[in-house]
């Protein structure tokens, strides 16, 4: 069969009187049901595109084939019959009737992962035999409209191959995708990667598509981004991806393939879009990838979590969910990393409102952080966290988590806020009372009389003095 295709090619090139009929025969093989025959024919047909008159006929035929998939259902008789009719309408002087498709036994090529003509580098097989594509193929095999890989690929492969050479054809492909049924769209997404990689970084039409795709073409755009990220074009496509995610609020998973090409400032600008993604799963997937220390990322894991805390303008519920995604990833957010996060949060000029919540979660997960936590709470007092209800409530809850010596933290509060804390927390009140009782009566009266009176107002009896060791060094005067 391959030899016959070569003969047709030579007739088209050298025997003008027979060119039209030979071209019709060759083009019919470009849409043959057998992958082996189809592949060999496409290799020859694309060589005439885009500069020759024969190439114009090839493009017209490829366009006719492509348009067939916009039908809601597989045409009666299958694509072979429909394509023959389409060609006769397009090429009035071409008669494809009577042309026999030899080598039907080549049908076993249908399951191959690569086309024989992929060796030229342009009409790549477009058959990424990965798990995702396998799932998509299974989905369309059961479709009610009759469109599957076996019926749709003969209609689209020639056009795919021509796009790799003539980039201006790509918008036509997008237009057909938007007008096709779900089954055909799945086939096109599954097999477009090879064509996109062949077009590569020089294809500005792809970058323009990523910047301006319609909602109907969003899944196709994601496939284009994924394919380009596997080439040197990742740096060229990254600005376009950032732009559409930031400005149009599309699925932030578009960022996943281009993360290595982004900067820290890009991530800062994109965090609102990531946190407010349409689904929590999308937020989780992107944050997990950004925090992965084994892969290239413009931010460190601790830096990412600190940046999330600073997104104060965002919906608090979504922001909490985002921070939880990070903290729950114990393989990355270890005790050491969380200690680094908390130290950075406390050092900020404005303490984020979620800081104390994260401190509590960290202390519950990593009890050895208690000494650090006590120190951080003490450092928060001069930052006047008690003036913020959210922060002060968190401060009180975090102090309650300290198993020992919480009084050394709470006694640093201004008197009115200390009294408020003791009113809200029976544990803190008891800890302060016990600290007072451990002091000698003379020292308690001399240095902490105002606190003793406060405790008495709150119903604590302070008459008894326990002959325990003196703890005055642990109790700091406010």
CSV table of N, CA and C in Angstrom, one decimal, residues 79 111 215 231 358 385 438:
chain,number,residue,atom,x,y,z
A,79,UNK,N,-17.7,7.8,8.4
A,79,UNK,CA,-16.9,9.0,7.9
A,79,UNK,C,-16.4,8.7,6.5
A,111,UNK,N,-4.4,0.6,17.1
A,111,UNK,CA,-4.1,0.7,18.5
A,111,UNK,C,-2.7,1.2,18.8
A,215,UNK,N,-15.0,30.7,26.7
A,215,UNK,CA,-15.3,29.7,27.7
A,215,UNK,C,-15.5,28.3,27.1
A,231,UNK,N,7.9,22.0,26.0
A,231,UNK,CA,8.9,22.5,25.1
A,231,UNK,C,9.6,23.7,25.6
A,358,UNK,N,-3.1,29.8,63.2
A,358,UNK,CA,-2.0,28.9,62.8
A,358,UNK,C,-1.1,28.5,63.9
A,385,UNK,N,-1.5,43.3,70.0
A,385,UNK,CA,-2.5,42.4,69.4
A,385,UNK,C,-3.8,42.4,70.1
A,438,UNK,N,2.4,31.3,94.8
A,438,UNK,CA,3.7,30.8,94.9
A,438,UNK,C,4.7,31.8,95.5
